[in-house]
Short mmCIF file of C-alpha atoms in Angstrom, two decimals:
data_model
loop_
_atom_site.label_atom_id
_atom_site.label_comp_id
_atom_site.label_asym_id
_atom_site.label_seq_id
_atom_site.Cartn_x
_atom_site.Cartn_y
_atom_site.Cartn_z
CA MET V 1 -9.34 -19.64 32.58
CA ARG V 2 -10.11 -22.91 33.40
CA LYS V 3 -13.16 -24.69 32.28
CA ALA V 4 -14.18 -27.40 35.39
CA VAL V 5 -16.57 -29.70 35.16
CA ILE V 6 -18.31 -30.58 38.04
CA THR V 7 -19.97 -33.58 38.94
CA GLY V 8 -22.40 -33.76 42.21
CA SER V 9 -22.60 -30.31 42.81
CA THR V 10 -26.08 -28.34 43.46
CA LYS V 11 -25.08 -28.51 47.32
CA GLY V 12 -22.52 -29.67 49.33
CA ILE V 13 -18.99 -29.51 49.39
CA GLY V 14 -19.44 -29.29 44.77
CA PHE V 15 -21.40 -26.62 44.89
CA ALA V 16 -19.04 -24.66 46.92
CA LEU V 17 -15.88 -25.69 44.70
CA ALA V 18 -18.08 -24.84 42.08
CA ARG V 19 -19.21 -20.94 43.35
CA GLU V 20 -14.77 -20.68 44.42
CA LEU V 21 -13.68 -21.74 40.87
CA LEU V 22 -15.81 -19.30 39.64
CA THR V 23 -14.95 -15.90 42.13
CA ARG V 24 -11.88 -16.87 40.56
CA GLY V 25 -12.49 -16.59 37.05
CA HIS V 26 -13.01 -19.79 36.14
CA SER V 27 -16.21 -21.61 34.09
CA VAL V 28 -18.17 -24.37 35.15
CA ALA V 29 -20.75 -27.09 34.72
CA VAL V 30 -22.35 -27.98 37.47
CA THR V 31 -24.21 -31.29 37.45
CA GLY V 32 -27.26 -33.26 40.05
CA ARG V 33 -29.61 -35.79 39.53
CA THR V 34 -32.60 -33.53 39.00
CA GLN V 35 -33.54 -30.36 37.20
CA ASP V 36 -35.30 -28.64 39.74
CA ALA V 37 -32.04 -28.89 41.90
CA VAL V 38 -29.30 -28.07 38.88
CA ASP V 39 -32.12 -25.07 37.72
CA ASP V 40 -31.29 -24.20 41.19
CA ALA V 41 -28.11 -23.79 41.88
CA VAL V 42 -27.10 -22.54 38.64
CA GLU V 43 -29.43 -19.41 39.89
CA ARG V 44 -27.88 -19.29 43.10
CA LEU V 45 -24.08 -19.45 41.45
CA ARG V 46 -24.35 -17.09 38.76
CA PRO V 47 -23.80 -14.06 41.13
CA ALA V 48 -20.64 -15.38 41.60
CA ALA V 49 -18.49 -15.21 38.50
CA THR V 50 -16.34 -12.79 37.61
CA GLY V 51 -13.84 -12.13 35.22
CA GLY V 52 -15.99 -13.59 32.74
CA ALA V 53 -16.35 -16.63 33.69
CA ALA V 54 -20.04 -18.32 33.46
CA VAL V 55 -21.75 -20.83 35.10
CA HIS V 56 -23.36 -23.93 33.03
CA GLY V 57 -26.31 -26.82 34.50
CA PHE V 58 -26.23 -30.58 33.16
CA THR V 59 -29.33 -33.11 34.63
CA VAL V 60 -26.66 -36.06 35.15
CA ASP V 61 -27.01 -39.66 36.50
CA VAL V 62 -22.79 -40.19 36.58
CA THR V 63 -24.31 -44.05 37.15
CA ASP V 64 -25.22 -44.00 33.37
CA ALA V 65 -22.09 -44.11 31.16
CA ALA V 66 -23.80 -42.92 28.03
CA GLN V 67 -24.72 -39.62 29.86
CA VAL V 68 -21.36 -39.36 31.54
CA GLU V 69 -20.08 -39.20 27.59
CA LYS V 70 -23.24 -36.70 26.92
CA LEU V 71 -22.12 -34.28 29.68
CA TRP V 72 -17.94 -34.82 28.24
CA SER V 73 -19.83 -33.45 24.63
CA ALA V 74 -22.27 -30.57 26.42
CA ALA V 75 -20.07 -29.19 28.82
CA VAL V 76 -17.60 -28.39 25.90
CA ASP V 77 -19.53 -27.31 23.48
CA ALA V 78 -20.92 -24.41 26.39
CA MET V 79 -17.45 -23.60 27.44
CA GLY V 80 -15.09 -24.30 24.25
CA GLY V 81 -13.18 -27.07 26.16
CA VAL V 82 -12.59 -28.82 29.62
CA ASP V 83 -9.97 -28.80 31.47
CA LEU V 84 -10.62 -29.74 34.62
CA TRP V 85 -12.34 -32.42 35.80
CA VAL V 86 -13.86 -33.23 39.34
CA ASN V 87 -15.47 -36.55 40.17
CA ASN V 88 -17.19 -35.30 43.22
CA ALA V 89 -20.61 -37.53 42.66
CA GLY V 90 -21.77 -39.24 46.46
CA VAL V 91 -23.97 -41.33 48.48
CA ALA V 92 -23.27 -41.03 51.93
CA ASN V 93 -25.37 -44.47 54.32
CA THR V 94 -23.52 -44.76 57.28
CA THR V 95 -25.74 -45.60 59.96
CA ARG V 96 -26.42 -49.47 60.18
CA PRO V 97 -23.90 -52.09 59.88
CA ILE V 98 -23.47 -53.73 56.96
CA VAL V 99 -26.29 -56.57 57.74
CA GLU V 100 -28.73 -54.08 58.66
CA THR V 101 -27.72 -51.90 54.90
CA SER V 102 -30.42 -52.47 53.25
CA LEU V 103 -29.86 -53.25 49.77
CA GLU V 104 -31.20 -50.12 47.91
CA ASP V 105 -28.78 -48.56 49.65
CA VAL V 106 -25.05 -50.07 49.00
CA ARG V 107 -26.14 -50.97 45.12
CA THR V 108 -26.58 -46.94 45.51
CA MET V 109 -23.66 -46.04 46.94
CA VAL V 110 -21.66 -48.91 45.05
CA THR V 111 -22.37 -47.70 42.03
CA THR V 112 -22.49 -43.88 42.08
CA ASN V 113 -19.33 -43.97 44.55
CA MET V 114 -17.50 -46.81 42.44
CA LEU V 115 -18.79 -46.91 38.71
CA GLY V 116 -20.08 -42.81 38.07
CA THR V 117 -16.05 -41.88 38.91
CA VAL V 118 -14.78 -44.77 37.34
CA TYR V 119 -17.19 -43.68 34.20
CA GLY V 120 -16.31 -39.78 34.63
CA SER V 121 -12.43 -40.61 35.05
CA GLN V 122 -12.65 -42.50 31.69
CA VAL V 123 -14.35 -39.77 30.06
CA ALA V 124 -12.33 -37.27 31.55
CA VAL V 125 -8.85 -39.12 30.37
CA ARG V 126 -9.92 -39.74 27.41
CA GLY V 127 -11.51 -36.41 26.44
CA MET V 128 -8.30 -34.36 27.65
CA THR V 129 -5.70 -36.40 25.99
CA ALA V 130 -8.01 -36.21 22.81
CA ALA V 131 -7.59 -32.37 23.43
CA GLY V 132 -4.20 -31.44 24.42
CA GLY V 133 -4.17 -31.96 28.11
CA GLY V 134 -5.99 -31.80 31.29
CA GLN V 135 -6.52 -32.08 35.25
CA LEU V 136 -8.47 -34.94 36.39
CA PHE V 137 -9.30 -34.91 41.03
CA ASN V 138 -11.38 -37.82 42.65
CA VAL V 139 -12.59 -36.72 45.92
CA LEU V 140 -12.18 -39.99 48.57
CA GLY V 141 -14.16 -39.83 51.80
CA GLY V 142 -13.98 -41.64 55.20
CA GLY V 143 -11.99 -45.52 54.80
CA SER V 144 -10.19 -44.18 52.20
CA ASP V 145 -7.17 -44.46 54.31
CA GLY V 146 -8.26 -47.78 55.50
CA ARG V 147 -9.92 -47.42 59.28
CA ILE V 148 -12.63 -48.60 59.65
CA ARG V 149 -15.35 -46.28 61.68
CA PRO V 150 -18.72 -47.77 62.78
CA GLY V 151 -21.67 -47.90 60.40
CA MET V 152 -19.80 -47.08 57.61
CA GLY V 153 -18.77 -50.50 56.58
CA VAL V 154 -20.18 -50.14 52.58
CA TYR V 155 -19.34 -45.96 52.33
CA SER V 156 -15.81 -47.30 53.35
CA ALA V 157 -15.20 -49.50 50.96
CA THR V 158 -16.42 -47.88 48.15
CA LYS V 159 -13.83 -44.96 48.96
CA ARG V 160 -10.79 -47.02 49.83
CA GLY V 161 -11.47 -48.62 46.45
CA LEU V 162 -11.29 -45.42 45.05
CA ASP V 163 -7.52 -44.84 46.70
CA SER V 164 -6.85 -47.79 45.14
CA PHE V 165 -8.27 -47.15 41.55
CA THR V 166 -6.73 -43.31 41.43
CA ARG V 167 -3.33 -44.90 42.77
CA ALA V 168 -3.83 -46.88 39.05
CA LEU V 169 -4.92 -44.20 37.22
CA VAL V 170 -2.67 -41.88 38.16
CA LYS V 171 0.21 -44.42 37.03
CA GLU V 172 -1.27 -45.31 33.65
CA VAL V 173 -0.88 -41.41 33.10
CA GLU V 174 2.26 -40.85 33.80
CA GLY V 175 4.01 -39.37 31.30
CA THR V 176 1.27 -37.74 29.30
CA SER V 177 -0.92 -34.04 29.42
CA VAL V 178 -2.88 -35.14 31.59
CA ARG V 179 -2.38 -35.25 35.24
CA VAL V 180 -4.76 -37.16 37.94
CA GLY V 181 -5.27 -36.32 41.65
CA GLN V 182 -7.37 -36.92 44.67
CA ILE V 183 -9.28 -34.78 47.28
CA SER V 184 -9.99 -35.93 50.84
CA PRO V 185 -12.11 -32.53 51.86
CA GLY V 186 -12.35 -34.28 56.13
CA ILE V 187 -15.46 -34.80 58.08
CA LEU V 188 -17.38 -31.52 56.77
CA ILE V 189 -20.86 -31.01 57.47
CA THR V 190 -22.92 -30.74 54.20
CA ASP V 191 -26.75 -31.60 53.18
CA GLY V 192 -25.78 -35.74 53.66
CA TRP V 193 -24.42 -35.33 56.95
CA LEU V 194 -27.19 -33.63 58.33
CA ARG V 195 -29.12 -36.03 56.43
CA GLU V 196 -27.85 -39.00 58.32
CA ALA V 197 -27.35 -36.67 61.90
CA ALA V 198 -31.04 -36.66 61.54
CA ALA V 199 -30.97 -40.66 61.16
CA ALA V 200 -28.76 -41.08 63.85
CA PRO V 201 -28.90 -37.76 67.69
CA GLU V 202 -28.25 -40.55 70.16
CA GLN V 203 -25.23 -41.25 68.05
CA VAL V 204 -24.65 -37.15 67.58
CA ALA V 205 -25.27 -36.66 70.95
CA LYS V 206 -22.82 -38.93 72.60
CA GLN V 207 -19.18 -37.68 69.86
CA ARG V 208 -20.77 -34.26 69.60
CA LYS V 209 -17.63 -33.27 71.46
CA MET V 210 -15.11 -35.25 69.23
CA LEU V 211 -17.52 -33.46 66.40
CA ASN V 212 -16.95 -30.36 67.62
CA ILE V 213 -13.25 -30.87 67.24
CA LEU V 214 -12.82 -32.62 63.83
CA CYS V 215 -15.55 -31.33 61.87
CA ASP V 216 -15.10 -28.31 59.25
CA HIS V 217 -18.17 -25.82 57.60
CA VAL V 218 -18.51 -26.72 54.31
CA ASP V 219 -17.39 -23.04 53.07
CA GLU V 220 -14.87 -22.47 55.62
CA VAL V 221 -12.70 -26.09 53.47
CA ALA V 222 -13.62 -25.37 49.80
CA PRO V 223 -10.82 -21.92 49.68
CA TYR V 224 -8.19 -24.28 50.59
CA LEU V 225 -9.43 -26.66 48.41
CA VAL V 226 -9.68 -24.40 44.61
CA GLU V 227 -6.70 -23.31 45.48
CA ARG V 228 -4.82 -26.81 45.72
CA MET V 229 -6.48 -27.70 42.54
CA LEU V 230 -5.46 -24.75 40.81
CA ALA V 231 -1.68 -24.17 42.09
CA SER V 232 -1.62 -28.57 41.69
CA THR V 233 1.19 -29.12 38.63
CA ARG V 234 2.50 -32.93 39.78
CA ASN V 235 0.42 -35.84 38.58
CA GLY V 236 -1.10 -37.19 41.22
CA ASP V 237 -1.06 -34.84 44.02
CA ALA V 238 -3.10 -35.84 47.39
CA ILE V 239 -4.90 -32.20 48.50
CA ALA V 240 -5.95 -33.50 52.56
CA TRP V 241 -7.62 -30.69 54.40
CA LEU V 242 -7.42 -33.11 57.79
CA THR V 243 -4.28 -33.77 57.45
CA THR V 244 -1.81 -34.94 61.01
CA GLY V 245 -0.93 -31.41 61.53
CA ARG V 246 -4.18 -29.42 61.91
CA MET V 247 -6.33 -32.70 63.25
CA THR V 248 -3.07 -31.76 66.14
CA ARG V 249 -3.44 -28.25 65.96
CA LYS V 250 -7.62 -28.93 67.11
CA PHE V 251 -6.81 -31.06 69.48
CA LEU V 252 -4.66 -28.58 70.92
CA VAL V 253 -6.49 -25.15 70.58
CA PRO V 254 -10.00 -26.53 69.96
CA ARG V 255 -12.10 -23.98 68.68
CA LYS V 256 -14.30 -21.43 71.11
CA ASP V 257 -18.18 -21.49 69.37
CA ASP V 258 -19.95 -24.38 68.76
CA VAL V 259 -19.98 -26.01 64.75
CA LEU V 260 -22.86 -28.00 65.18
CA ALA V 261 -25.39 -25.05 66.33
CA ARG V 262 -25.12 -23.17 63.08
CA TYR V 263 -27.31 -26.23 62.23
CA GLY V 264 -29.60 -26.69 64.98
CA LEU V 265 -28.16 -29.92 66.51
#
């Protein structure tokens, strides 16, 4: 049984990853910024647990290093250890050009996406090293590959930086008992994605055909990502959903259902 911590897991892909781990008999600590969100997530996840697995919930602001340290200690106390840590907490505000992005949105994206992942990585690697080993995955996102996309300048910069940070960490833990990897989940329709879509309906309408080809439902992608995480034995493993091959197949054999229709779009 693995004992996992997933930051930013009260909704979206973090929630789906937690659910998939629980259904496979692995215990999970989910986190969020508010107690109400954490309590709600725990209640919805509890029925998925099998084989003695348990779900625990903790309120944490990942931009506060002290709170991340406390999260590690609380998770270890609750589960008897932590051998899998997923830095998933992130914020995306991607509907405005760089110069029109508010200072608050810039601050939130940089501190949550960058500092939250750096703090989580430091805590997890130190804790796992002391405990004899474990595995860390950082969740990347749009722009981590260096491609420039309209409206995503600040967000993409944080994700590009996390790619560099994760690659550096991979080299630093080489030869130790800790393994580090990254996850690229593709273009998923999450609560955050829907919020962004509601702020830019004209853009969604204009790109609807392309979005229906490239976007995926969270519940379709999470099982694949979890299976790959659990099977990973190599330091530096890069798990990607929207690979070149999969993208090519999407265009050659377009799906028949309207992906966006499920969400009233």
